PDB file of C-alpha atoms in Angstrom:
ATOM      1  CA  UNK A   1     127.561  88.756 110.630  1.00  0.00           C
ATOM      2  CA  UNK A   2     130.966  86.953 109.159  1.00  0.00           C
ATOM      3  CA  UNK A   3     133.096  88.427 111.824  1.00  0.00           C
ATOM      4  CA  UNK A   4     136.338  86.952 109.589  1.00  0.00           C
ATOM      5  CA  UNK A   5     135.520  89.385 106.645  1.00  0.00           C
ATOM      6  CA  UNK A   6     135.469  92.648 109.527  1.00  0.00           C
ATOM      7  CA  UNK A   7     135.969  95.444 109.515  1.00  0.00           C
ATOM      8  CA  UNK A   8     136.597  95.257 106.055  1.00  0.00           C
ATOM      9  CA  UNK A   9     133.598  94.058 104.826  1.00  0.00           C
ATOM     10  CA  UNK A  10     130.167  93.687 106.832  1.00  0.00           C
ATOM     11  CA  UNK A  11     128.692  90.490 105.446  1.00  0.00           C
ATOM     12  CA  UNK A  12     125.743  88.803 106.293  1.00  0.00           C
ATOM     13  CA  UNK A  13     126.123  84.525 105.978  1.00  0.00           C
ATOM     14  CA  UNK A  14     123.031  82.927 105.781  1.00  0.00           C
ATOM     15  CA  UNK A  15     123.292  79.081 107.019  1.00  0.00           C
ATOM     16  CA  UNK A  16     121.131  76.637 105.790  1.00  0.00           C
ATOM     17  CA  UNK A  17     122.412  73.200 106.340  1.00  0.00           C
ATOM     18  CA  UNK A  18     124.017  71.902 109.585  1.00  0.00           C
ATOM     19  CA  UNK A  19     127.178  71.277 107.963  1.00  0.00           C
ATOM     20  CA  UNK A  20     127.502  75.094 107.484  1.00  0.00           C
ATOM     21  CA  UNK A  21     126.756  76.071 111.142  1.00  0.00           C
ATOM     22  CA  UNK A  22     129.591  73.891 112.261  1.00  0.00           C
ATOM     23  CA  UNK A  23     131.685  75.226 109.972  1.00  0.00           C
ATOM     24  CA  UNK A  24     130.709  78.596 110.374  1.00  0.00           C
ATOM     25  CA  UNK A  25     131.670  77.836 114.445  1.00  0.00           C
ATOM     26  CA  UNK A  26     135.564  76.389 113.844  1.00  0.00           C
ATOM     27  CA  UNK A  27     136.719  79.442 111.170  1.00  0.00           C
ATOM     28  CA  UNK A  28     135.324  82.369 113.618  1.00  0.00           C
ATOM     29  CA  UNK A  29     132.447  83.438 111.453  1.00  0.00           C
ATOM     30  CA  UNK A  30     130.374  83.044 114.536  1.00  0.00           C
ATOM     31  CA  UNK A  31     132.065  83.556 117.612  1.00  0.00           C
ATOM     32  CA  UNK A  32     131.566  84.170 120.950  1.00  0.00           C
ATOM     33  CA  UNK A  33     130.468  82.082 123.965  1.00  0.00           C
ATOM     34  CA  UNK A  34     126.825  83.192 123.513  1.00  0.00           C
ATOM     35  CA  UNK A  35     126.640  83.893 120.304  1.00  0.00           C
ATOM     36  CA  UNK A  36     128.225  80.567 119.526  1.00  0.00           C
ATOM     37  CA  UNK A  37     125.611  78.666 122.176  1.00  0.00           C
ATOM     38  CA  UNK A  38     122.965  80.309 120.370  1.00  0.00           C
ATOM     39  CA  UNK A  39     124.514  79.435 116.874  1.00  0.00           C
ATOM     40  CA  UNK A  40     124.245  75.570 118.223  1.00  0.00           C
ATOM     41  CA  UNK A  41     120.847  75.997 119.663  1.00  0.00           C
ATOM     42  CA  UNK A  42     119.100  76.819 116.180  1.00  0.00           C
ATOM     43  CA  UNK A  43     121.423  74.842 114.559  1.00  0.00           C
ATOM     44  CA  UNK A  44     119.876  71.613 116.240  1.00  0.00           C
ATOM     45  CA  UNK A  45     116.724  73.152 115.384  1.00  0.00           C
ATOM     46  CA  UNK A  46     118.052  73.556 111.542  1.00  0.00           C
ATOM     47  CA  UNK A  47     118.545  69.769 111.628  1.00  0.00           C
ATOM     48  CA  UNK A  48     115.118  68.402 113.104  1.00  0.00           C
ATOM     49  CA  UNK A  49     113.621  70.109 110.105  1.00  0.00           C
ATOM     50  CA  UNK A  50     116.269  68.862 107.516  1.00  0.00           C
ATOM     51  CA  UNK A  51     117.651  65.833 108.392  1.00  0.00           C
ATOM     52  CA  UNK A  52     116.461  62.195 109.653  1.00  0.00           C
ATOM     53  CA  UNK A  53     120.389  61.504 111.286  1.00  0.00           C
ATOM     54  CA  UNK A  54     119.542  63.875 114.335  1.00  0.00           C
ATOM     55  CA  UNK A  55     122.107  61.920 116.470  1.00  0.00           C
ATOM     56  CA  UNK A  56     124.937  62.391 114.379  1.00  0.00           C
ATOM     57  CA  UNK A  57     124.231  67.172 113.827  1.00  0.00           C
ATOM     58  CA  UNK A  58     123.978  67.237 117.364  1.00  0.00           C
ATOM     59  CA  UNK A  59     127.146  65.730 118.134  1.00  0.00           C
ATOM     60  CA  UNK A  60     128.710  67.301 115.285  1.00  0.00           C
ATOM     61  CA  UNK A  61     127.203  71.232 116.881  1.00  0.00           C
ATOM     62  CA  UNK A  62     128.253  69.729 120.296  1.00  0.00           C
ATOM     63  CA  UNK A  63     131.799  69.212 119.902  1.00  0.00           C
ATOM     64  CA  UNK A  64     132.498  72.168 117.012  1.00  0.00           C
ATOM     65  CA  UNK A  65     134.484  74.055 119.316  1.00  0.00           C
ATOM     66  CA  UNK A  66     135.442  72.059 123.238  1.00  0.00           C
ATOM     67  CA  UNK A  67     136.043  75.170 125.359  1.00  0.00           C
ATOM     68  CA  UNK A  68     133.108  77.508 125.346  1.00  0.00           C
ATOM     69  CA  UNK A  69     130.408  75.710 127.770  1.00  0.00           C
ATOM     70  CA  UNK A  70     127.872  77.681 126.081  1.00  0.00           C
ATOM     71  CA  UNK A  71     127.835  75.680 123.093  1.00  0.00           C
ATOM     72  CA  UNK A  72     127.348  72.352 124.692  1.00  0.00           C
ATOM     73  CA  UNK A  73     124.758  73.770 126.996  1.00  0.00           C
ATOM     74  CA  UNK A  74     122.841  75.254 124.651  1.00  0.00           C
ATOM     75  CA  UNK A  75     122.984  72.064 121.786  1.00  0.00           C
ATOM     76  CA  UNK A  76     121.784  69.622 124.760  1.00  0.00           C
ATOM     77  CA  UNK A  77     118.966  71.950 125.640  1.00  0.00           C
ATOM     78  CA  UNK A  78     117.492  71.771 122.191  1.00  0.00           C
ATOM     79  CA  UNK A  79     118.283  68.561 122.230  1.00  0.00           C
ATOM     80  CA  UNK A  80     116.064  66.998 125.007  1.00  0.00           C
ATOM     81  CA  UNK A  81     112.843  68.109 122.996  1.00  0.00           C
ATOM     82  CA  UNK A  82     113.710  66.885 119.572  1.00  0.00           C
ATOM     83  CA  UNK A  83     110.947  64.397 121.031  1.00  0.00           C
ATOM     84  CA  UNK A  84     108.426  67.109 120.660  1.00  0.00           C
ATOM     85  CA  UNK A  85     108.784  67.855 116.875  1.00  0.00           C
ATOM     86  CA  UNK A  86     110.941  70.800 114.844  1.00  0.00           C
ATOM     87  CA  UNK A  87     108.742  73.200 116.338  1.00  0.00           C
ATOM     88  CA  UNK A  88     109.599  72.699 119.840  1.00  0.00           C
ATOM     89  CA  UNK A  89     113.133  72.686 119.160  1.00  0.00           C
ATOM     90  CA  UNK A  90     112.759  76.388 117.366  1.00  0.00           C
ATOM     91  CA  UNK A  91     110.824  77.146 119.803  1.00  0.00           C
ATOM     92  CA  UNK A  92     113.606  76.731 122.390  1.00  0.00           C
ATOM     93  CA  UNK A  93     116.336  77.582 120.443  1.00  0.00           C
ATOM     94  CA  UNK A  94     114.782  81.648 119.794  1.00  0.00           C
ATOM     95  CA  UNK A  95     114.144  81.142 124.035  1.00  0.00           C
ATOM     96  CA  UNK A  96     117.880  80.635 124.536  1.00  0.00           C
ATOM     97  CA  UNK A  97     118.473  83.746 122.184  1.00  0.00           C
ATOM     98  CA  UNK A  98     115.593  85.734 123.578  1.00  0.00           C
ATOM     99  CA  UNK A  99     117.017  84.710 127.342  1.00  0.00           C
ATOM    100  CA  UNK A 100     120.733  86.015 125.965  1.00  0.00           C
ATOM    101  CA  UNK A 101     119.243  89.121 125.139  1.00  0.00           C
ATOM    102  CA  UNK A 102     117.797  89.672 128.357  1.00  0.00           C
ATOM    103  CA  UNK A 103     121.291  88.736 129.973  1.00  0.00           C
ATOM    104  CA  UNK A 104     123.110  91.271 128.162  1.00  0.00           C
ATOM    105  CA  UNK A 105     121.049  94.296 129.366  1.00  0.00           C
ATOM    106  CA  UNK A 106     120.880  92.709 133.164  1.00  0.00           C
ATOM    107  CA  UNK A 107     125.102  92.316 132.834  1.00  0.00           C
ATOM    108  CA  UNK A 108     125.472  95.963 132.186  1.00  0.00           C
ATOM    109  CA  UNK A 109     123.389  97.048 134.809  1.00  0.00           C
ATOM    110  CA  UNK A 110     124.980  95.112 137.368  1.00  0.00           C
ATOM    111  CA  UNK A 111     128.741  95.934 136.119  1.00  0.00           C
ATOM    112  CA  UNK A 112     127.561 100.031 135.485  1.00  0.00           C
ATOM    113  CA  UNK A 113     127.345  99.642 139.877  1.00  0.00           C
ATOM    114  CA  UNK A 114     130.370  97.609 140.467  1.00  0.00           C
ATOM    115  CA  UNK A 115     132.776 100.018 138.269  1.00  0.00           C
ATOM    116  CA  UNK A 116     130.921 103.265 139.477  1.00  0.00           C
ATOM    117  CA  UNK A 117     131.600 101.646 143.181  1.00  0.00           C
ATOM    118  CA  UNK A 118     135.410 100.485 142.273  1.00  0.00           C
ATOM    119  CA  UNK A 119     136.295 103.372 140.258  1.00  0.00           C
ATOM    120  CA  UNK A 120     134.654 106.286 140.476  1.00  0.00           C
ATOM    121  CA  UNK A 121     132.437 108.278 137.718  1.00  0.00           C
ATOM    122  CA  UNK A 122     134.836 108.174 134.631  1.00  0.00           C
ATOM    123  CA  UNK A 123     137.399 104.712 134.584  1.00  0.00           C
ATOM    124  CA  UNK A 124     139.710 104.541 131.588  1.00  0.00           C
ATOM    125  CA  UNK A 125     138.964 100.439 131.194  1.00  0.00           C
ATOM    126  CA  UNK A 126     141.314  98.104 129.512  1.00  0.00           C
ATOM    127  CA  UNK A 127     139.110  95.046 127.663  1.00  0.00           C
ATOM    128  CA  UNK A 128     140.958  91.660 125.774  1.00  0.00           C
ATOM    129  CA  UNK A 129     138.831  89.958 122.744  1.00  0.00           C
ATOM    130  CA  UNK A 130     135.780  90.757 121.847  1.00  0.00           C
ATOM    131  CA  UNK A 131     132.551  91.020 123.932  1.00  0.00           C
ATOM    132  CA  UNK A 132     130.202  93.156 122.759  1.00  0.00           C
ATOM    133  CA  UNK A 133     126.757  92.409 120.513  1.00  0.00           C
ATOM    134  CA  UNK A 134     129.317  90.219 118.002  1.00  0.00           C
ATOM    135  CA  UNK A 135     130.025  87.869 120.774  1.00  0.00           C
ATOM    136  CA  UNK A 136     126.590  87.908 122.223  1.00  0.00           C
ATOM    137  CA  UNK A 137     123.226  88.581 120.492  1.00  0.00           C
ATOM    138  CA  UNK A 138     122.807  92.439 121.439  1.00  0.00           C
ATOM    139  CA  UNK A 139     124.285  94.807 123.924  1.00  0.00           C
ATOM    140  CA  UNK A 140     127.698  92.181 125.130  1.00  0.00           C
ATOM    141  CA  UNK A 141     129.167  90.933 128.238  1.00  0.00           C
ATOM    142  CA  UNK A 142     132.263  92.980 129.129  1.00  0.00           C
ATOM    143  CA  UNK A 143     131.333  95.633 126.521  1.00  0.00           C
ATOM    144  CA  UNK A 144     127.926  95.843 127.260  1.00  0.00           C
ATOM    145  CA  UNK A 145     129.301  97.429 130.386  1.00  0.00           C
ATOM    146  CA  UNK A 146     131.488 100.019 128.279  1.00  0.00           C
ATOM    147  CA  UNK A 147     128.888 101.030 126.474  1.00  0.00           C
ATOM    148  CA  UNK A 148     126.406 101.349 129.268  1.00  0.00           C
ATOM    149  CA  UNK A 149     128.967 103.437 130.942  1.00  0.00           C
ATOM    150  CA  UNK A 150     129.551 105.380 127.677  1.00  0.00           C
ATOM    151  CA  UNK A 151     125.602 106.249 127.017  1.00  0.00           C
ATOM    152  CA  UNK A 152     125.556 107.638 130.517  1.00  0.00           C
ATOM    153  CA  UNK A 153     128.307 109.720 130.119  1.00  0.00           C
ATOM    154  CA  UNK A 154     130.678 108.138 132.969  1.00  0.00           C
ATOM    155  CA  UNK A 155     133.662 106.490 130.727  1.00  0.00           C
ATOM    156  CA  UNK A 156     136.870 108.354 130.176  1.00  0.00           C
ATOM    157  CA  UNK A 157     137.855 106.056 127.775  1.00  0.00           C
ATOM    158  CA  UNK A 158     139.119 102.246 126.167  1.00  0.00           C
ATOM    159  CA  UNK A 159     142.128 100.471 125.700  1.00  0.00           C
ATOM    160  CA  UNK A 160     141.503  97.560 123.205  1.00  0.00           C
ATOM    161  CA  UNK A 161     143.848  94.533 123.313  1.00  0.00           C
ATOM    162  CA  UNK A 162     144.573  93.837 119.589  1.00  0.00           C
ATOM    163  CA  UNK A 163     144.397  89.945 120.650  1.00  0.00           C
ATOM    164  CA  UNK A 164     146.757  87.838 119.039  1.00  0.00           C
ATOM    165  CA  UNK A 165     146.738  85.722 116.531  1.00  0.00           C
ATOM    166  CA  UNK A 166     143.351  86.821 115.124  1.00  0.00           C
ATOM    167  CA  UNK A 167     143.027  90.346 115.750  1.00  0.00           C
ATOM    168  CA  UNK A 168     139.909  90.073 117.465  1.00  0.00           C
ATOM    169  CA  UNK A 169     140.303  93.245 119.362  1.00  0.00           C
ATOM    170  CA  UNK A 170     141.847  95.401 116.850  1.00  0.00           C
ATOM    171  CA  UNK A 171     139.394  94.282 114.230  1.00  0.00           C
ATOM    172  CA  UNK A 172     136.174  93.791 116.300  1.00  0.00           C
ATOM    173  CA  UNK A 173     136.175  95.330 119.377  1.00  0.00           C
ATOM    174  CA  UNK A 174     137.413  98.280 117.367  1.00  0.00           C
ATOM    175  CA  UNK A 175     134.159  98.165 115.128  1.00  0.00           C
ATOM    176  CA  UNK A 176     132.054  98.240 117.353  1.00  0.00           C
ATOM    177  CA  UNK A 177     133.456 100.826 119.689  1.00  0.00           C
ATOM    178  CA  UNK A 178     133.688 102.910 116.669  1.00  0.00           C
ATOM    179  CA  UNK A 179     130.227 102.440 115.703  1.00  0.00           C
ATOM    180  CA  UNK A 180     128.899 103.431 119.616  1.00  0.00           C
ATOM    181  CA  UNK A 181     131.086 106.793 119.273  1.00  0.00           C
ATOM    182  CA  UNK A 182     133.173 105.440 122.197  1.00  0.00           C
ATOM    183  CA  UNK A 183     136.570 106.936 122.454  1.00  0.00           C
ATOM    184  CA  UNK A 184     139.586 104.503 122.073  1.00  0.00           C
ATOM    185  CA  UNK A 185     143.125 102.997 121.464  1.00  0.00           C
ATOM    186  CA  UNK A 186     144.423 100.119 120.576  1.00  0.00           C
ATOM    187  CA  UNK A 187     146.893  98.277 122.384  1.00  0.00           C
ATOM    188  CA  UNK A 188     149.167  95.224 121.205  1.00  0.00           C
ATOM    189  CA  UNK A 189     148.656  92.133 123.758  1.00  0.00           C
ATOM    190  CA  UNK A 190     151.927  93.098 125.294  1.00  0.00           C
ATOM    191  CA  UNK A 191     151.326  96.669 126.315  1.00  0.00           C
ATOM    192  CA  UNK A 192     149.051  95.864 128.706  1.00  0.00           C
ATOM    193  CA  UNK A 193     150.245  95.570 131.769  1.00  0.00           C
ATOM    194  CA  UNK A 194     152.431  98.026 131.174  1.00  0.00           C
ATOM    195  CA  UNK A 195     149.937 100.428 130.714  1.00  0.00           C
ATOM    196  CA  UNK A 196     148.112  99.350 133.738  1.00  0.00           C
ATOM    197  CA  UNK A 197     151.526  99.493 136.143  1.00  0.00           C
ATOM    198  CA  UNK A 198     151.602 103.095 133.929  1.00  0.00           C
ATOM    199  CA  UNK A 199     148.966 104.135 135.654  1.00  0.00           C
ATOM    200  CA  UNK A 200     146.499 104.574 132.106  1.00  0.00           C
ATOM    201  CA  UNK A 201     144.054 102.069 133.174  1.00  0.00           C
ATOM    202  CA  UNK A 202     141.957 102.525 136.195  1.00  0.00           C
ATOM    203  CA  UNK A 203     140.247  98.658 135.678  1.00  0.00           C
ATOM    204  CA  UNK A 204     140.387  96.133 133.602  1.00  0.00           C
ATOM    205  CA  UNK A 205     137.131  94.314 132.105  1.00  0.00           C
ATOM    206  CA  UNK A 206     137.315  91.242 130.004  1.00  0.00           C
ATOM    207  CA  UNK A 207     134.526  88.648 129.071  1.00  0.00           C
ATOM    208  CA  UNK A 208     134.932  84.455 129.707  1.00  0.00           C
ATOM    209  CA  UNK A 209     133.779  81.343 127.730  1.00  0.00           C
ATOM    210  CA  UNK A 210     133.924  79.145 130.847  1.00  0.00           C
ATOM    211  CA  UNK A 211     133.829  79.974 134.713  1.00  0.00           C
ATOM    212  CA  UNK A 212     134.456  76.874 136.624  1.00  0.00           C
ATOM    213  CA  UNK A 213     133.261  75.715 140.354  1.00  0.00           C
ATOM    214  CA  UNK A 214     135.806  77.643 142.134  1.00  0.00           C
ATOM    215  CA  UNK A 215     135.744  80.913 139.859  1.00  0.00           C
ATOM    216  CA  UNK A 216     138.990  80.096 137.561  1.00  0.00           C
ATOM    217  CA  UNK A 217     138.036  82.121 134.177  1.00  0.00           C
ATOM    218  CA  UNK A 218     138.976  80.751 131.437  1.00  0.00           C
ATOM    219  CA  UNK A 219     138.739  83.520 128.064  1.00  0.00           C
ATOM    220  CA  UNK A 220     141.022  84.291 125.256  1.00  0.00           C
ATOM    221  CA  UNK A 221     144.884  83.926 125.338  1.00  0.00           C
ATOM    222  CA  UNK A 222     146.163  86.649 126.717  1.00  0.00           C
ATOM    223  CA  UNK A 223     144.045  87.189 129.601  1.00  0.00           C
ATOM    224  CA  UNK A 224     146.052  86.010 132.291  1.00  0.00           C
ATOM    225  CA  UNK A 225     148.486  88.329 131.425  1.00  0.00           C
ATOM    226  CA  UNK A 226     146.415  91.054 132.002  1.00  0.00           C
ATOM    227  CA  UNK A 227     145.016  89.913 135.271  1.00  0.00           C
ATOM    228  CA  UNK A 228     148.499  89.823 136.810  1.00  0.00           C
ATOM    229  CA  UNK A 229     149.403  92.937 135.846  1.00  0.00           C
ATOM    230  CA  UNK A 230     146.483  94.210 137.091  1.00  0.00           C
ATOM    231  CA  UNK A 231     147.001  92.480 140.446  1.00  0.00           C
ATOM    232  CA  UNK A 232     150.971  93.955 140.851  1.00  0.00           C
ATOM    233  CA  UNK A 233     149.200  97.268 139.722  1.00  0.00           C
ATOM    234  CA  UNK A 234     146.563  96.751 142.301  1.00  0.00           C
ATOM    235  CA  UNK A 235     144.024  97.543 139.939  1.00  0.00           C
ATOM    236  CA  UNK A 236     140.320  95.986 139.442  1.00  0.00           C
ATOM    237  CA  UNK A 237     139.856  92.802 137.433  1.00  0.00           C
ATOM    238  CA  UNK A 238     136.938  92.346 136.566  1.00  0.00           C
ATOM    239  CA  UNK A 239     134.682  89.431 134.662  1.00  0.00           C
ATOM    240  CA  UNK A 240     131.260  89.935 133.204  1.00  0.00           C
ATOM    241  CA  UNK A 241     129.656  86.684 131.291  1.00  0.00           C
ATOM    242  CA  UNK A 242     125.973  84.725 131.813  1.00  0.00           C
ATOM    243  CA  UNK A 243     125.111  82.666 134.221  1.00  0.00           C
ATOM    244  CA  UNK A 244     125.031  80.175 131.362  1.00  0.00           C
ATOM    245  CA  UNK A 245     128.924  80.548 130.947  1.00  0.00           C
ATOM    246  CA  UNK A 246     129.234  79.881 135.139  1.00  0.00           C
ATOM    247  CA  UNK A 247     129.872  75.395 135.078  1.00  0.00           C
ATOM    248  CA  UNK A 248     129.634  74.101 138.135  1.00  0.00           C
ATOM    249  CA  UNK A 249     130.010  71.078 137.533  1.00  0.00           C
ATOM    250  CA  UNK A 250     133.810  71.549 135.939  1.00  0.00           C
ATOM    251  CA  UNK A 251     135.902  72.209 139.391  1.00  0.00           C
ATOM    252  CA  UNK A 252     138.393  74.224 138.403  1.00  0.00           C
ATOM    253  CA  UNK A 253     140.273  75.682 135.707  1.00  0.00           C
ATOM    254  CA  UNK A 254     142.459  72.874 134.807  1.00  0.00           C
ATOM    255  CA  UNK A 255     140.107  70.199 134.208  1.00  0.00           C
ATOM    256  CA  UNK A 256     138.884  72.175 131.140  1.00  0.00           C
ATOM    257  CA  UNK A 257     139.924  71.541 127.494  1.00  0.00           C
ATOM    258  CA  UNK A 258     141.733  74.149 125.969  1.00  0.00           C
ATOM    259  CA  UNK A 259     141.425  74.771 122.265  1.00  0.00           C
ATOM    260  CA  UNK A 260     144.649  74.125 120.379  1.00  0.00           C
ATOM    261  CA  UNK A 261     144.241  76.273 116.967  1.00  0.00           C
ATOM    262  CA  UNK A 262     147.368  74.729 115.197  1.00  0.00           C
ATOM    263  CA  UNK A 263     150.037  76.430 113.613  1.00  0.00           C
ATOM    264  CA  UNK A 264     147.998  77.555 110.388  1.00  0.00           C
ATOM    265  CA  UNK A 265     147.355  81.023 112.321  1.00  0.00           C
ATOM    266  CA  UNK A 266     150.299  81.940 113.414  1.00  0.00           C
ATOM    267  CA  UNK A 267     153.463  80.694 111.489  1.00  0.00           C
ATOM    268  CA  UNK A 268     154.151  78.950 107.806  1.00  0.00           C
ATOM    269  CA  UNK A 269     155.915  75.947 107.700  1.00  0.00           C
ATOM    270  CA  UNK A 270     157.078  76.224 111.478  1.00  0.00           C
ATOM    271  CA  UNK A 271     156.082  74.527 114.651  1.00  0.00           C
ATOM    272  CA  UNK A 272     153.702  76.500 116.949  1.00  0.00           C
ATOM    273  CA  UNK A 273     151.767  76.948 120.325  1.00  0.00           C
ATOM    274  CA  UNK A 274     148.385  78.641 119.592  1.00  0.00           C
ATOM    275  CA  UNK A 275     146.150  77.938 122.311  1.00  0.00           C
ATOM    276  CA  UNK A 276     143.609  79.456 121.960  1.00  0.00           C
ATOM    277  CA  UNK A 277     142.300  80.383 125.619  1.00  0.00           C
ATOM    278  CA  UNK A 278     144.174  81.219 128.929  1.00  0.00           C
ATOM    279  CA  UNK A 279     143.190  80.495 132.455  1.00  0.00           C
ATOM    280  CA  UNK A 280     142.834  82.797 134.885  1.00  0.00           C
ATOM    281  CA  UNK A 281     143.035  82.127 138.837  1.00  0.00           C
ATOM    282  CA  UNK A 282     139.462  83.107 140.907  1.00  0.00           C
ATOM    283  CA  UNK A 283     142.047  84.720 143.385  1.00  0.00           C
ATOM    284  CA  UNK A 284     143.194  87.405 140.305  1.00  0.00           C
ATOM    285  CA  UNK A 285     139.687  87.900 139.804  1.00  0.00           C
ATOM    286  CA  UNK A 286     137.868  90.475 141.635  1.00  0.00           C
ATOM    287  CA  UNK A 287     134.710  89.736 141.244  1.00  0.00           C
ATOM    288  CA  UNK A 288     132.468  87.875 137.841  1.00  0.00           C
ATOM    289  CA  UNK A 289     129.653  90.202 136.988  1.00  0.00           C
ATOM    290  CA  UNK A 290     126.398  88.083 135.830  1.00  0.00           C
ATOM    291  CA  UNK A 291     123.035  88.814 134.727  1.00  0.00           C
ATOM    292  CA  UNK A 292     122.154  87.983 137.998  1.00  0.00           C
ATOM    293  CA  UNK A 293     124.525  89.065 140.560  1.00  0.00           C
ATOM    294  CA  UNK A 294     128.450  90.057 141.597  1.00  0.00           C
ATOM    295  CA  UNK A 295     130.870  87.090 143.344  1.00  0.00           C
ATOM    296  CA  UNK A 296     133.719  89.098 144.675  1.00  0.00           C
ATOM    297  CA  UNK A 297     136.132  85.905 144.179  1.00  0.00           C
ATOM    298  CA  UNK A 298     139.651  87.618 145.420  1.00  0.00           C
ATOM    299  CA  UNK A 299     137.406  88.784 148.451  1.00  0.00           C
ATOM    300  CA  UNK A 300     137.125  85.020 149.437  1.00  0.00           C
ATOM    301  CA  UNK A 301     133.609  84.826 148.569  1.00  0.00           C
ATOM    302  CA  UNK A 302     132.050  82.039 146.332  1.00  0.00           C
ATOM    303  CA  UNK A 303     128.708  81.023 144.224  1.00  0.00           C
ATOM    304  CA  UNK A 304     127.257  80.049 147.037  1.00  0.00           C
ATOM    305  CA  UNK A 305     127.979  82.978 149.137  1.00  0.00           C
ATOM    306  CA  UNK A 306     125.804  85.366 146.846  1.00  0.00           C
ATOM    307  CA  UNK A 307     122.316  84.240 145.832  1.00  0.00           C
ATOM    308  CA  UNK A 308     120.864  84.952 142.528  1.00  0.00           C
ATOM    309  CA  UNK A 309     118.876  88.281 142.227  1.00  0.00           C
ATOM    310  CA  UNK A 310     116.808  89.681 139.409  1.00  0.00           C
ATOM    311  CA  UNK A 311     117.504  90.360 136.036  1.00  0.00           C
ATOM    312  CA  UNK A 312     118.125  94.255 135.187  1.00  0.00           C
ATOM    313  CA  UNK A 313     117.477  97.067 133.094  1.00  0.00           C
ATOM    314  CA  UNK A 314     120.559  99.029 132.315  1.00  0.00           C
ATOM    315  CA  UNK A 315     117.982 101.590 130.933  1.00  0.00           C
TER     316      UNK A 315
END
């Protein structure tokens, strides 16, 4: 699905070269940490079937976007089996895809239990950017939890932050929420903390592009402001992301390369600061929900305190 065309046009893309895969990732036709990981892995398989210079293709795919850890991790994983031939790379890429599908379902199960514990039966949730099937393969991360709560009749509604400057919330999240029949309102990014302070939100639930060893969360720009608003109001701030987004090799958020997408998306002929992501410090994160566990960083837990649990089903 070409995410740059939504919600007005539902257009499927057929990517037939590595250059087309790289371009789709860079221009956000394919976006979301798990989704670009799957796309990157399939891109390596495509290179194995079609190219002789595989090292250049692998480098181009790996560096298409620098911040989300899933992309580099998936590319490296598929590249590691290049010596076994093209069919092996395709099998590995499809295995990553299938793992992300199972991961989404398991995150939903863990997340529904946590939100119920924190907020009661029918919470009002605020989310930022897009974290549904468009950003994964199916289901989603934070929106996967939202959809599961809705299916169970345990959701009052959602505030979807519009997500400047490319409006992933207003364009993509609302498209997914409407298709699922979830009641929602769109808010401008800056209104989120005020809505939280005014008592209109019971919890903030977002995804992540990278979660560091200390629990710092790298996510779409605007996430940090919502975390500050939630902390001030005493509202839970929950991050939902698969274990594949956890980066124990990066100590903290300050060590992450934050992509700046330049001025064109923000202003014409004016200099602009346009970071694509920000960093929410771990002590503002009530809990991180993965497909295998729930880690409560604001309460002092670390990754080592919570062992990996089983994959679960939200059905």
